[in-house]
Amino acid sequence: MTAANGDRPLRADARRNRDLVLASAMRLLSDASGGSGGSPTLDAIAKDAGVGIGTLYRHFPTREALVEAVYRNELTAVCDAAPALLDELAPVDATRAWMDRYIDFMIAKQGMADALRAVIASGGNPYAHSRDLLGSAIRLLLDAGAADGALRKDVDADDVLVSISGVALAAGGPSMREQAGRLLDLLLDGLRYRP
């Protein structure tokens, strides 16, 4: 991981502080739409992370830079989970577990909607590579499932991505999480290979 300016790798303590800020920002920004009284201040995020405001600004010079970094960090975590899940689980189970992670990501992203719109309004594009990264993660899972004969070979990763996103939009609220799980089970059943 490199410094904010990209010149050199971060020291361990700086990386830890950056990670603390990202985790706090994710939690507070995601909760912002849940009735907490608006978007958290950068001071509140720094305090929650246990760092000074100067530390936050050293890593993220603007609120928009922080929001974009939070989004990209969470997206990377979701996408990086695919190979790790395949190492631990059978492809069908890994695919279903990954779907849950993606739904959780989409729910959190909904909580960050206003903050992400502000990033876009300032000229940023947090979504620039999202579809490619997510498509690659899904393709990895689908290919593993097809290779072991559990999943169909004729499924387009983009169709699966759109389907899971649709589940998140239709049943993405925290109170609807159980229904989202049932819808994901239906989607996975449609992906199964049947001779």
JSON list of C-alpha atoms in Angstrom, two decimals:
[
{"chain": "A", "resi": 1, "resn": "MET", "atom": "CA", "xyz": [0.00, 0.00, 0.00]},
{"chain": "A", "resi": 2, "resn": "THR", "atom": "CA", "xyz": [1.37, 3.38, -0.93]},
{"chain": "A", "resi": 3, "resn": "ALA", "atom": "CA", "xyz": [1.04, 6.79, 0.60]},
{"chain": "A", "resi": 4, "resn": "ALA", "atom": "CA", "xyz": [-1.80, 9.06, -0.50]},
{"chain": "A", "resi": 5, "resn": "ASN", "atom": "CA", "xyz": [0.53, 10.72, -3.01]},
{"chain": "A", "resi": 6, "resn": "GLY", "atom": "CA", "xyz": [1.65, 7.32, -4.28]},
{"chain": "A", "resi": 7, "resn": "ASP", "atom": "CA", "xyz": [5.38, 7.99, -3.77]},
{"chain": "A", "resi": 8, "resn": "ARG", "atom": "CA", "xyz": [6.35, 5.32, -1.26]},
{"chain": "A", "resi": 9, "resn": "PRO", "atom": "CA", "xyz": [4.85, 2.50, 0.78]},
{"chain": "A", "resi": 10, "resn": "LEU", "atom": "CA", "xyz": [3.18, 3.38, 4.06]},
{"chain": "A", "resi": 11, "resn": "ARG", "atom": "CA", "xyz": [4.88, 2.55, 7.35]},
{"chain": "A", "resi": 12, "resn": "ALA", "atom": "CA", "xyz": [3.07, -0.05, 9.44]},
{"chain": "A", "resi": 13, "resn": "ASP", "atom": "CA", "xyz": [1.71, 2.55, 11.90]},
{"chain": "A", "resi": 14, "resn": "ALA", "atom": "CA", "xyz": [0.54, 4.82, 9.07]},
{"chain": "A", "resi": 15, "resn": "ARG", "atom": "CA", "xyz": [-1.14, 1.87, 7.34]},
{"chain": "A", "resi": 16, "resn": "ARG", "atom": "CA", "xyz": [-2.83, 0.90, 10.62]},
{"chain": "A", "resi": 17, "resn": "ASN", "atom": "CA", "xyz": [-4.10, 4.49, 11.11]},
{"chain": "A", "resi": 18, "resn": "ARG", "atom": "CA", "xyz": [-5.35, 4.60, 7.51]},
{"chain": "A", "resi": 19, "resn": "ASP", "atom": "CA", "xyz": [-7.18, 1.30, 8.01]},
{"chain": "A", "resi": 20, "resn": "LEU", "atom": "CA", "xyz": [-8.73, 2.58, 11.27]},
{"chain": "A", "resi": 21, "resn": "VAL", "atom": "CA", "xyz": [-9.98, 5.71, 9.51]},
{"chain": "A", "resi": 22, "resn": "LEU", "atom": "CA", "xyz": [-11.41, 3.68, 6.62]},
{"chain": "A", "resi": 23, "resn": "ALA", "atom": "CA", "xyz": [-13.22, 1.30, 8.99]},
{"chain": "A", "resi": 24, "resn": "SER", "atom": "CA", "xyz": [-14.68, 4.12, 11.06]},
{"chain": "A", "resi": 25, "resn": "ALA", "atom": "CA", "xyz": [-15.70, 6.09, 7.99]},
{"chain": "A", "resi": 26, "resn": "MET", "atom": "CA", "xyz": [-17.38, 3.04, 6.49]},
{"chain": "A", "resi": 27, "resn": "ARG", "atom": "CA", "xyz": [-19.34, 2.38, 9.65]},
{"chain": "A", "resi": 28, "resn": "LEU", "atom": "CA", "xyz": [-20.36, 6.01, 10.27]},
{"chain": "A", "resi": 29, "resn": "LEU", "atom": "CA", "xyz": [-21.11, 6.88, 6.64]},
{"chain": "A", "resi": 30, "resn": "SER", "atom": "CA", "xyz": [-23.17, 3.70, 6.19]},
{"chain": "A", "resi": 31, "resn": "ASP", "atom": "CA", "xyz": [-25.16, 4.50, 9.32]},
{"chain": "A", "resi": 32, "resn": "ALA", "atom": "CA", "xyz": [-25.70, 8.13, 8.28]},
{"chain": "A", "resi": 33, "resn": "SER", "atom": "CA", "xyz": [-28.96, 7.41, 6.49]},
{"chain": "A", "resi": 34, "resn": "GLY", "atom": "CA", "xyz": [-30.25, 5.33, 9.38]},
{"chain": "A", "resi": 35, "resn": "GLY", "atom": "CA", "xyz": [-31.52, 8.33, 11.31]},
{"chain": "A", "resi": 36, "resn": "SER", "atom": "CA", "xyz": [-28.32, 9.36, 13.05]},
{"chain": "A", "resi": 37, "resn": "GLY", "atom": "CA", "xyz": [-28.91, 13.00, 12.17]},
{"chain": "A", "resi": 38, "resn": "GLY", "atom": "CA", "xyz": [-26.98, 13.46, 8.96]},
{"chain": "A", "resi": 39, "resn": "SER", "atom": "CA", "xyz": [-23.58, 12.71, 7.59]},
{"chain": "A", "resi": 40, "resn": "PRO", "atom": "CA", "xyz": [-20.76, 12.42, 10.13]},
{"chain": "A", "resi": 41, "resn": "THR", "atom": "CA", "xyz": [-18.13, 15.12, 10.27]},
{"chain": "A", "resi": 42, "resn": "LEU", "atom": "CA", "xyz": [-14.51, 14.35, 9.53]},
{"chain": "A", "resi": 43, "resn": "ASP", "atom": "CA", "xyz": [-13.77, 15.20, 13.17]},
{"chain": "A", "resi": 44, "resn": "ALA", "atom": "CA", "xyz": [-16.28, 12.55, 14.28]},
{"chain": "A", "resi": 45, "resn": "ILE", "atom": "CA", "xyz": [-14.71, 9.98, 11.96]},
{"chain": "A", "resi": 46, "resn": "ALA", "atom": "CA", "xyz": [-11.20, 10.74, 13.25]},
{"chain": "A", "resi": 47, "resn": "LYS", "atom": "CA", "xyz": [-12.40, 10.56, 16.85]},
{"chain": "A", "resi": 48, "resn": "ASP", "atom": "CA", "xyz": [-14.17, 7.25, 16.24]},
{"chain": "A", "resi": 49, "resn": "ALA", "atom": "CA", "xyz": [-11.00, 5.89, 14.63]},
{"chain": "A", "resi": 50, "resn": "GLY", "atom": "CA", "xyz": [-8.92, 7.02, 17.59]},
{"chain": "A", "resi": 51, "resn": "VAL", "atom": "CA", "xyz": [-6.69, 9.28, 15.49]},
{"chain": "A", "resi": 52, "resn": "GLY", "atom": "CA", "xyz": [-6.20, 13.01, 15.23]},
{"chain": "A", "resi": 53, "resn": "ILE", "atom": "CA", "xyz": [-7.82, 15.05, 12.49]},
{"chain": "A", "resi": 54, "resn": "GLY", "atom": "CA", "xyz": [-4.36, 15.76, 11.08]},
{"chain": "A", "resi": 55, "resn": "THR", "atom": "CA", "xyz": [-3.81, 12.03, 10.61]},
{"chain": "A", "resi": 56, "resn": "LEU", "atom": "CA", "xyz": [-7.09, 11.76, 8.73]},
{"chain": "A", "resi": 57, "resn": "TYR", "atom": "CA", "xyz": [-6.18, 14.69, 6.46]},
{"chain": "A", "resi": 58, "resn": "ARG", "atom": "CA", "xyz": [-2.69, 13.29, 5.84]},
{"chain": "A", "resi": 59, "resn": "HIS", "atom": "CA", "xyz": [-4.27, 10.21, 4.28]},
{"chain": "A", "resi": 60, "resn": "PHE", "atom": "CA", "xyz": [-7.41, 11.83, 2.84]},
{"chain": "A", "resi": 61, "resn": "PRO", "atom": "CA", "xyz": [-7.03, 15.52, 1.99]},
{"chain": "A", "resi": 62, "resn": "THR", "atom": "CA", "xyz": [-10.76, 15.97, 1.30]},
{"chain": "A", "resi": 63, "resn": "ARG", "atom": "CA", "xyz": [-14.02, 14.41, 2.41]},
{"chain": "A", "resi": 64, "resn": "GLU", "atom": "CA", "xyz": [-14.54, 13.22, -1.16]},
{"chain": "A", "resi": 65, "resn": "ALA", "atom": "CA", "xyz": [-11.14, 11.48, -1.17]},
{"chain": "A", "resi": 66, "resn": "LEU", "atom": "CA", "xyz": [-12.11, 9.66, 2.03]},
{"chain": "A", "resi": 67, "resn": "VAL", "atom": "CA", "xyz": [-15.52, 8.59, 0.72]},
{"chain": "A", "resi": 68, "resn": "GLU", "atom": "CA", "xyz": [-14.03, 7.34, -2.53]},
{"chain": "A", "resi": 69, "resn": "ALA", "atom": "CA", "xyz": [-11.33, 5.43, -0.64]},
{"chain": "A", "resi": 70, "resn": "VAL", "atom": "CA", "xyz": [-13.94, 3.85, 1.63]},
{"chain": "A", "resi": 71, "resn": "TYR", "atom": "CA", "xyz": [-16.01, 2.73, -1.34]},
{"chain": "A", "resi": 72, "resn": "ARG", "atom": "CA", "xyz": [-13.01, 1.32, -3.21]},
{"chain": "A", "resi": 73, "resn": "ASN", "atom": "CA", "xyz": [-11.67, -0.39, -0.08]},
{"chain": "A", "resi": 74, "resn": "GLU", "atom": "CA", "xyz": [-14.98, -2.15, 0.55]},
{"chain": "A", "resi": 75, "resn": "LEU", "atom": "CA", "xyz": [-15.34, -3.09, -3.12]},
{"chain": "A", "resi": 76, "resn": "THR", "atom": "CA", "xyz": [-11.84, -4.58, -3.11]},
{"chain": "A", "resi": 77, "resn": "ALA", "atom": "CA", "xyz": [-12.65, -6.58, 0.05]},
{"chain": "A", "resi": 78, "resn": "VAL", "atom": "CA", "xyz": [-15.79, -8.02, -1.56]},
{"chain": "A", "resi": 79, "resn": "CYS", "atom": "CA", "xyz": [-13.96, -8.93, -4.78]},
{"chain": "A", "resi": 80, "resn": "ASP", "atom": "CA", "xyz": [-10.93, -10.35, -2.95]},
{"chain": "A", "resi": 81, "resn": "ALA", "atom": "CA", "xyz": [-13.26, -12.59, -0.94]},
{"chain": "A", "resi": 82, "resn": "ALA", "atom": "CA", "xyz": [-14.04, -14.76, -4.00]},
{"chain": "A", "resi": 83, "resn": "PRO", "atom": "CA", "xyz": [-10.73, -16.66, -4.20]},
{"chain": "A", "resi": 84, "resn": "ALA", "atom": "CA", "xyz": [-10.52, -16.90, -0.40]},
{"chain": "A", "resi": 85, "resn": "LEU", "atom": "CA", "xyz": [-14.00, -18.42, -0.25]},
{"chain": "A", "resi": 86, "resn": "LEU", "atom": "CA", "xyz": [-13.09, -20.91, -2.99]},
{"chain": "A", "resi": 87, "resn": "ASP", "atom": "CA", "xyz": [-10.11, -21.97, -0.88]},
{"chain": "A", "resi": 88, "resn": "GLU", "atom": "CA", "xyz": [-12.43, -22.72, 2.04]},
{"chain": "A", "resi": 89, "resn": "LEU", "atom": "CA", "xyz": [-15.68, -23.92, 0.47]},
{"chain": "A", "resi": 90, "resn": "ALA", "atom": "CA", "xyz": [-17.08, -25.92, -2.41]},
{"chain": "A", "resi": 91, "resn": "PRO", "atom": "CA", "xyz": [-17.75, -23.64, -5.40]},
{"chain": "A", "resi": 92, "resn": "VAL", "atom": "CA", "xyz": [-21.54, -23.57, -4.91]},
{"chain": "A", "resi": 93, "resn": "ASP", "atom": "CA", "xyz": [-21.17, -22.70, -1.22]},
{"chain": "A", "resi": 94, "resn": "ALA", "atom": "CA", "xyz": [-18.46, -20.14, -2.01]},
{"chain": "A", "resi": 95, "resn": "THR", "atom": "CA", "xyz": [-20.72, -18.53, -4.59]},
{"chain": "A", "resi": 96, "resn": "ARG", "atom": "CA", "xyz": [-23.61, -18.29, -2.13]},
{"chain": "A", "resi": 97, "resn": "ALA", "atom": "CA", "xyz": [-21.37, -16.90, 0.62]},
{"chain": "A", "resi": 98, "resn": "TRP", "atom": "CA", "xyz": [-19.98, -14.33, -1.83]},
{"chain": "A", "resi": 99, "resn": "MET", "atom": "CA", "xyz": [-23.52, -13.29, -2.78]},
{"chain": "A", "resi": 100, "resn": "ASP", "atom": "CA", "xyz": [-24.19, -12.51, 0.89]},
{"chain": "A", "resi": 101, "resn": "ARG", "atom": "CA", "xyz": [-21.05, -10.39, 1.08]},
{"chain": "A", "resi": 102, "resn": "TYR", "atom": "CA", "xyz": [-22.07, -8.50, -2.03]},
{"chain": "A", "resi": 103, "resn": "ILE", "atom": "CA", "xyz": [-25.57, -7.83, -0.65]},
{"chain": "A", "resi": 104, "resn": "ASP", "atom": "CA", "xyz": [-24.01, -6.52, 2.58]},
{"chain": "A", "resi": 105, "resn": "PHE", "atom": "CA", "xyz": [-21.76, -4.27, 0.49]},
{"chain": "A", "resi": 106, "resn": "MET", "atom": "CA", "xyz": [-24.76, -2.97, -1.47]},
{"chain": "A", "resi": 107, "resn": "ILE", "atom": "CA", "xyz": [-26.67, -2.25, 1.75]},
{"chain": "A", "resi": 108, "resn": "ALA", "atom": "CA", "xyz": [-23.70, -0.29, 3.10]},
{"chain": "A", "resi": 109, "resn": "LYS", "atom": "CA", "xyz": [-23.36, 1.54, -0.21]},
{"chain": "A", "resi": 110, "resn": "GLN", "atom": "CA", "xyz": [-27.00, 2.63, 0.04]},
{"chain": "A", "resi": 111, "resn": "GLY", "atom": "CA", "xyz": [-26.17, 4.20, 3.38]},
{"chain": "A", "resi": 112, "resn": "MET", "atom": "CA", "xyz": [-23.34, 6.10, 1.69]},
{"chain": "A", "resi": 113, "resn": "ALA", "atom": "CA", "xyz": [-25.49, 7.28, -1.25]},
{"chain": "A", "resi": 114, "resn": "ASP", "atom": "CA", "xyz": [-25.37, 10.99, -0.41]},
{"chain": "A", "resi": 115, "resn": "ALA", "atom": "CA", "xyz": [-21.63, 10.91, 0.24]},
{"chain": "A", "resi": 116, "resn": "LEU", "atom": "CA", "xyz": [-21.00, 9.07, -3.05]},
{"chain": "A", "resi": 117, "resn": "ARG", "atom": "CA", "xyz": [-23.15, 11.58, -4.95]},
{"chain": "A", "resi": 118, "resn": "ALA", "atom": "CA", "xyz": [-20.99, 14.36, -3.49]},
{"chain": "A", "resi": 119, "resn": "VAL", "atom": "CA", "xyz": [-17.87, 12.57, -4.79]},
{"chain": "A", "resi": 120, "resn": "ILE", "atom": "CA", "xyz": [-19.39, 12.40, -8.27]},
{"chain": "A", "resi": 121, "resn": "ALA", "atom": "CA", "xyz": [-20.48, 16.06, -8.10]},
{"chain": "A", "resi": 122, "resn": "SER", "atom": "CA", "xyz": [-16.88, 17.01, -7.30]},
{"chain": "A", "resi": 123, "resn": "GLY", "atom": "CA", "xyz": [-15.64, 15.24, -10.44]},
{"chain": "A", "resi": 124, "resn": "GLY", "atom": "CA", "xyz": [-14.68, 11.89, -8.93]},
{"chain": "A", "resi": 125, "resn": "ASN", "atom": "CA", "xyz": [-15.77, 8.53, -10.27]},
{"chain": "A", "resi": 126, "resn": "PRO", "atom": "CA", "xyz": [-15.73, 5.93, -7.50]},
{"chain": "A", "resi": 127, "resn": "TYR", "atom": "CA", "xyz": [-17.48, 3.44, -9.81]},
{"chain": "A", "resi": 128, "resn": "ALA", "atom": "CA", "xyz": [-14.88, 3.58, -12.60]},
{"chain": "A", "resi": 129, "resn": "HIS", "atom": "CA", "xyz": [-13.75, -0.04, -12.30]},
{"chain": "A", "resi": 130, "resn": "SER", "atom": "CA", "xyz": [-16.52, -1.51, -10.14]},
{"chain": "A", "resi": 131, "resn": "ARG", "atom": "CA", "xyz": [-18.26, -3.54, -12.80]},
{"chain": "A", "resi": 132, "resn": "ASP", "atom": "CA", "xyz": [-15.01, -5.07, -14.10]},
{"chain": "A", "resi": 133, "resn": "LEU", "atom": "CA", "xyz": [-13.82, -6.03, -10.61]},
{"chain": "A", "resi": 134, "resn": "LEU", "atom": "CA", "xyz": [-17.17, -7.50, -9.60]},
{"chain": "A", "resi": 135, "resn": "GLY", "atom": "CA", "xyz": [-17.54, -9.31, -12.92]},
{"chain": "A", "resi": 136, "resn": "SER", "atom": "CA", "xyz": [-14.11, -10.90, -12.50]},
{"chain": "A", "resi": 137, "resn": "ALA", "atom": "CA", "xyz": [-14.98, -12.10, -8.99]},
{"chain": "A", "resi": 138, "resn": "ILE", "atom": "CA", "xyz": [-18.27, -13.59, -10.15]},
{"chain": "A", "resi": 139, "resn": "ARG", "atom": "CA", "xyz": [-16.63, -15.17, -13.21]},
{"chain": "A", "resi": 140, "resn": "LEU", "atom": "CA", "xyz": [-14.06, -16.86, -10.95]},
{"chain": "A", "resi": 141, "resn": "LEU", "atom": "CA", "xyz": [-16.85, -18.35, -8.82]},
{"chain": "A", "resi": 142, "resn": "LEU", "atom": "CA", "xyz": [-18.94, -19.42, -11.82]},
{"chain": "A", "resi": 143, "resn": "ASP", "atom": "CA", "xyz": [-15.96, -21.01, -13.56]},
{"chain": "A", "resi": 144, "resn": "ALA", "atom": "CA", "xyz": [-15.07, -22.98, -10.43]},
{"chain": "A", "resi": 145, "resn": "GLY", "atom": "CA", "xyz": [-18.66, -24.16, -10.10]},
{"chain": "A", "resi": 146, "resn": "ALA", "atom": "CA", "xyz": [-18.82, -25.13, -13.78]},
{"chain": "A", "resi": 147, "resn": "ALA", "atom": "CA", "xyz": [-15.49, -26.98, -13.53]},
{"chain": "A", "resi": 148, "resn": "ASP", "atom": "CA", "xyz": [-16.77, -29.18, -10.71]},
{"chain": "A", "resi": 149, "resn": "GLY", "atom": "CA", "xyz": [-20.09, -29.73, -12.48]},
{"chain": "A", "resi": 150, "resn": "ALA", "atom": "CA", "xyz": [-22.26, -27.96, -9.91]},
{"chain": "A", "resi": 151, "resn": "LEU", "atom": "CA", "xyz": [-23.02, -24.78, -11.88]},
{"chain": "A", "resi": 152, "resn": "ARG", "atom": "CA", "xyz": [-24.08, -24.17, -15.44]},
{"chain": "A", "resi": 153, "resn": "LYS", "atom": "CA", "xyz": [-21.41, -23.20, -17.97]},
{"chain": "A", "resi": 154, "resn": "ASP", "atom": "CA", "xyz": [-23.64, -20.89, -20.01]},
{"chain": "A", "resi": 155, "resn": "VAL", "atom": "CA", "xyz": [-24.14, -18.15, -17.42]},
{"chain": "A", "resi": 156, "resn": "ASP", "atom": "CA", "xyz": [-22.90, -14.63, -18.07]},
{"chain": "A", "resi": 157, "resn": "ALA", "atom": "CA", "xyz": [-21.20, -13.07, -15.04]},
{"chain": "A", "resi": 158, "resn": "ASP", "atom": "CA", "xyz": [-22.75, -9.69, -15.84]},
{"chain": "A", "resi": 159, "resn": "ASP", "atom": "CA", "xyz": [-26.24, -11.23, -15.71]},
{"chain": "A", "resi": 160, "resn": "VAL", "atom": "CA", "xyz": [-25.49, -12.62, -12.26]},
{"chain": "A", "resi": 161, "resn": "LEU", "atom": "CA", "xyz": [-24.14, -9.23, -11.12]},
{"chain": "A", "resi": 162, "resn": "VAL", "atom": "CA", "xyz": [-27.29, -7.46, -12.32]},
{"chain": "A", "resi": 163, "resn": "SER", "atom": "CA", "xyz": [-29.46, -10.13, -10.66]},
{"chain": "A", "resi": 164, "resn": "ILE", "atom": "CA", "xyz": [-27.74, -9.80, -7.28]},
{"chain": "A", "resi": 165, "resn": "SER", "atom": "CA", "xyz": [-27.90, -6.01, -7.57]},
{"chain": "A", "resi": 166, "resn": "GLY", "atom": "CA", "xyz": [-31.62, -6.32, -8.24]},
{"chain": "A", "resi": 167, "resn": "VAL", "atom": "CA", "xyz": [-32.03, -8.36, -5.08]},
{"chain": "A", "resi": 168, "resn": "ALA", "atom": "CA", "xyz": [-30.18, -5.65, -3.18]},
{"chain": "A", "resi": 169, "resn": "LEU", "atom": "CA", "xyz": [-32.45, -2.95, -4.59]},
{"chain": "A", "resi": 170, "resn": "ALA", "atom": "CA", "xyz": [-35.65, -4.90, -3.96]},
{"chain": "A", "resi": 171, "resn": "ALA", "atom": "CA", "xyz": [-34.80, -6.36, -0.55]},
{"chain": "A", "resi": 172, "resn": "GLY", "atom": "CA", "xyz": [-31.68, -4.55, 0.53]},
{"chain": "A", "resi": 173, "resn": "GLY", "atom": "CA", "xyz": [-32.90, -2.96, 3.72]},
{"chain": "A", "resi": 174, "resn": "PRO", "atom": "CA", "xyz": [-31.70, -4.42, 7.02]},
{"chain": "A", "resi": 175, "resn": "SER", "atom": "CA", "xyz": [-35.26, -5.46, 7.90]},
{"chain": "A", "resi": 176, "resn": "MET", "atom": "CA", "xyz": [-35.52, -7.34, 4.59]},
{"chain": "A", "resi": 177, "resn": "ARG", "atom": "CA", "xyz": [-32.24, -9.25, 4.89]},
{"chain": "A", "resi": 178, "resn": "GLU", "atom": "CA", "xyz": [-34.01, -12.59, 5.41]},
{"chain": "A", "resi": 179, "resn": "GLN", "atom": "CA", "xyz": [-36.00, -12.10, 2.20]},
{"chain": "A", "resi": 180, "resn": "ALA", "atom": "CA", "xyz": [-32.81, -11.12, 0.36]},
{"chain": "A", "resi": 181, "resn": "GLY", "atom": "CA", "xyz": [-31.30, -14.44, 1.48]},
{"chain": "A", "resi": 182, "resn": "ARG", "atom": "CA", "xyz": [-34.26, -16.36, 0.10]},
{"chain": "A", "resi": 183, "resn": "LEU", "atom": "CA", "xyz": [-34.00, -14.50, -3.22]},
{"chain": "A", "resi": 184, "resn": "LEU", "atom": "CA", "xyz": [-30.29, -15.30, -3.40]},
{"chain": "A", "resi": 185, "resn": "ASP", "atom": "CA", "xyz": [-31.12, -18.97, -2.80]},
{"chain": "A", "resi": 186, "resn": "LEU", "atom": "CA", "xyz": [-33.52, -18.83, -5.76]},
{"chain": "A", "resi": 187, "resn": "LEU", "atom": "CA", "xyz": [-30.87, -17.19, -7.92]},
{"chain": "A", "resi": 188, "resn": "LEU", "atom": "CA", "xyz": [-28.30, -19.81, -6.98]},
{"chain": "A", "resi": 189, "resn": "ASP", "atom": "CA", "xyz": [-30.78, -22.56, -7.73]},
{"chain": "A", "resi": 190, "resn": "GLY", "atom": "CA", "xyz": [-31.13, -21.13, -11.24]},
{"chain": "A", "resi": 191, "resn": "LEU", "atom": "CA", "xyz": [-27.35, -21.30, -11.66]},
{"chain": "A", "resi": 192, "resn": "ARG", "atom": "CA", "xyz": [-27.13, -24.99, -10.83]},
{"chain": "A", "resi": 193, "resn": "TYR", "atom": "CA", "xyz": [-26.33, -27.48, -13.54]},
{"chain": "A", "resi": 194, "resn": "ARG", "atom": "CA", "xyz": [-29.05, -30.00, -14.30]},
{"chain": "A", "resi": 195, "resn": "PRO", "atom": "CA", "xyz": [-28.29, -32.75, -16.82]}
]
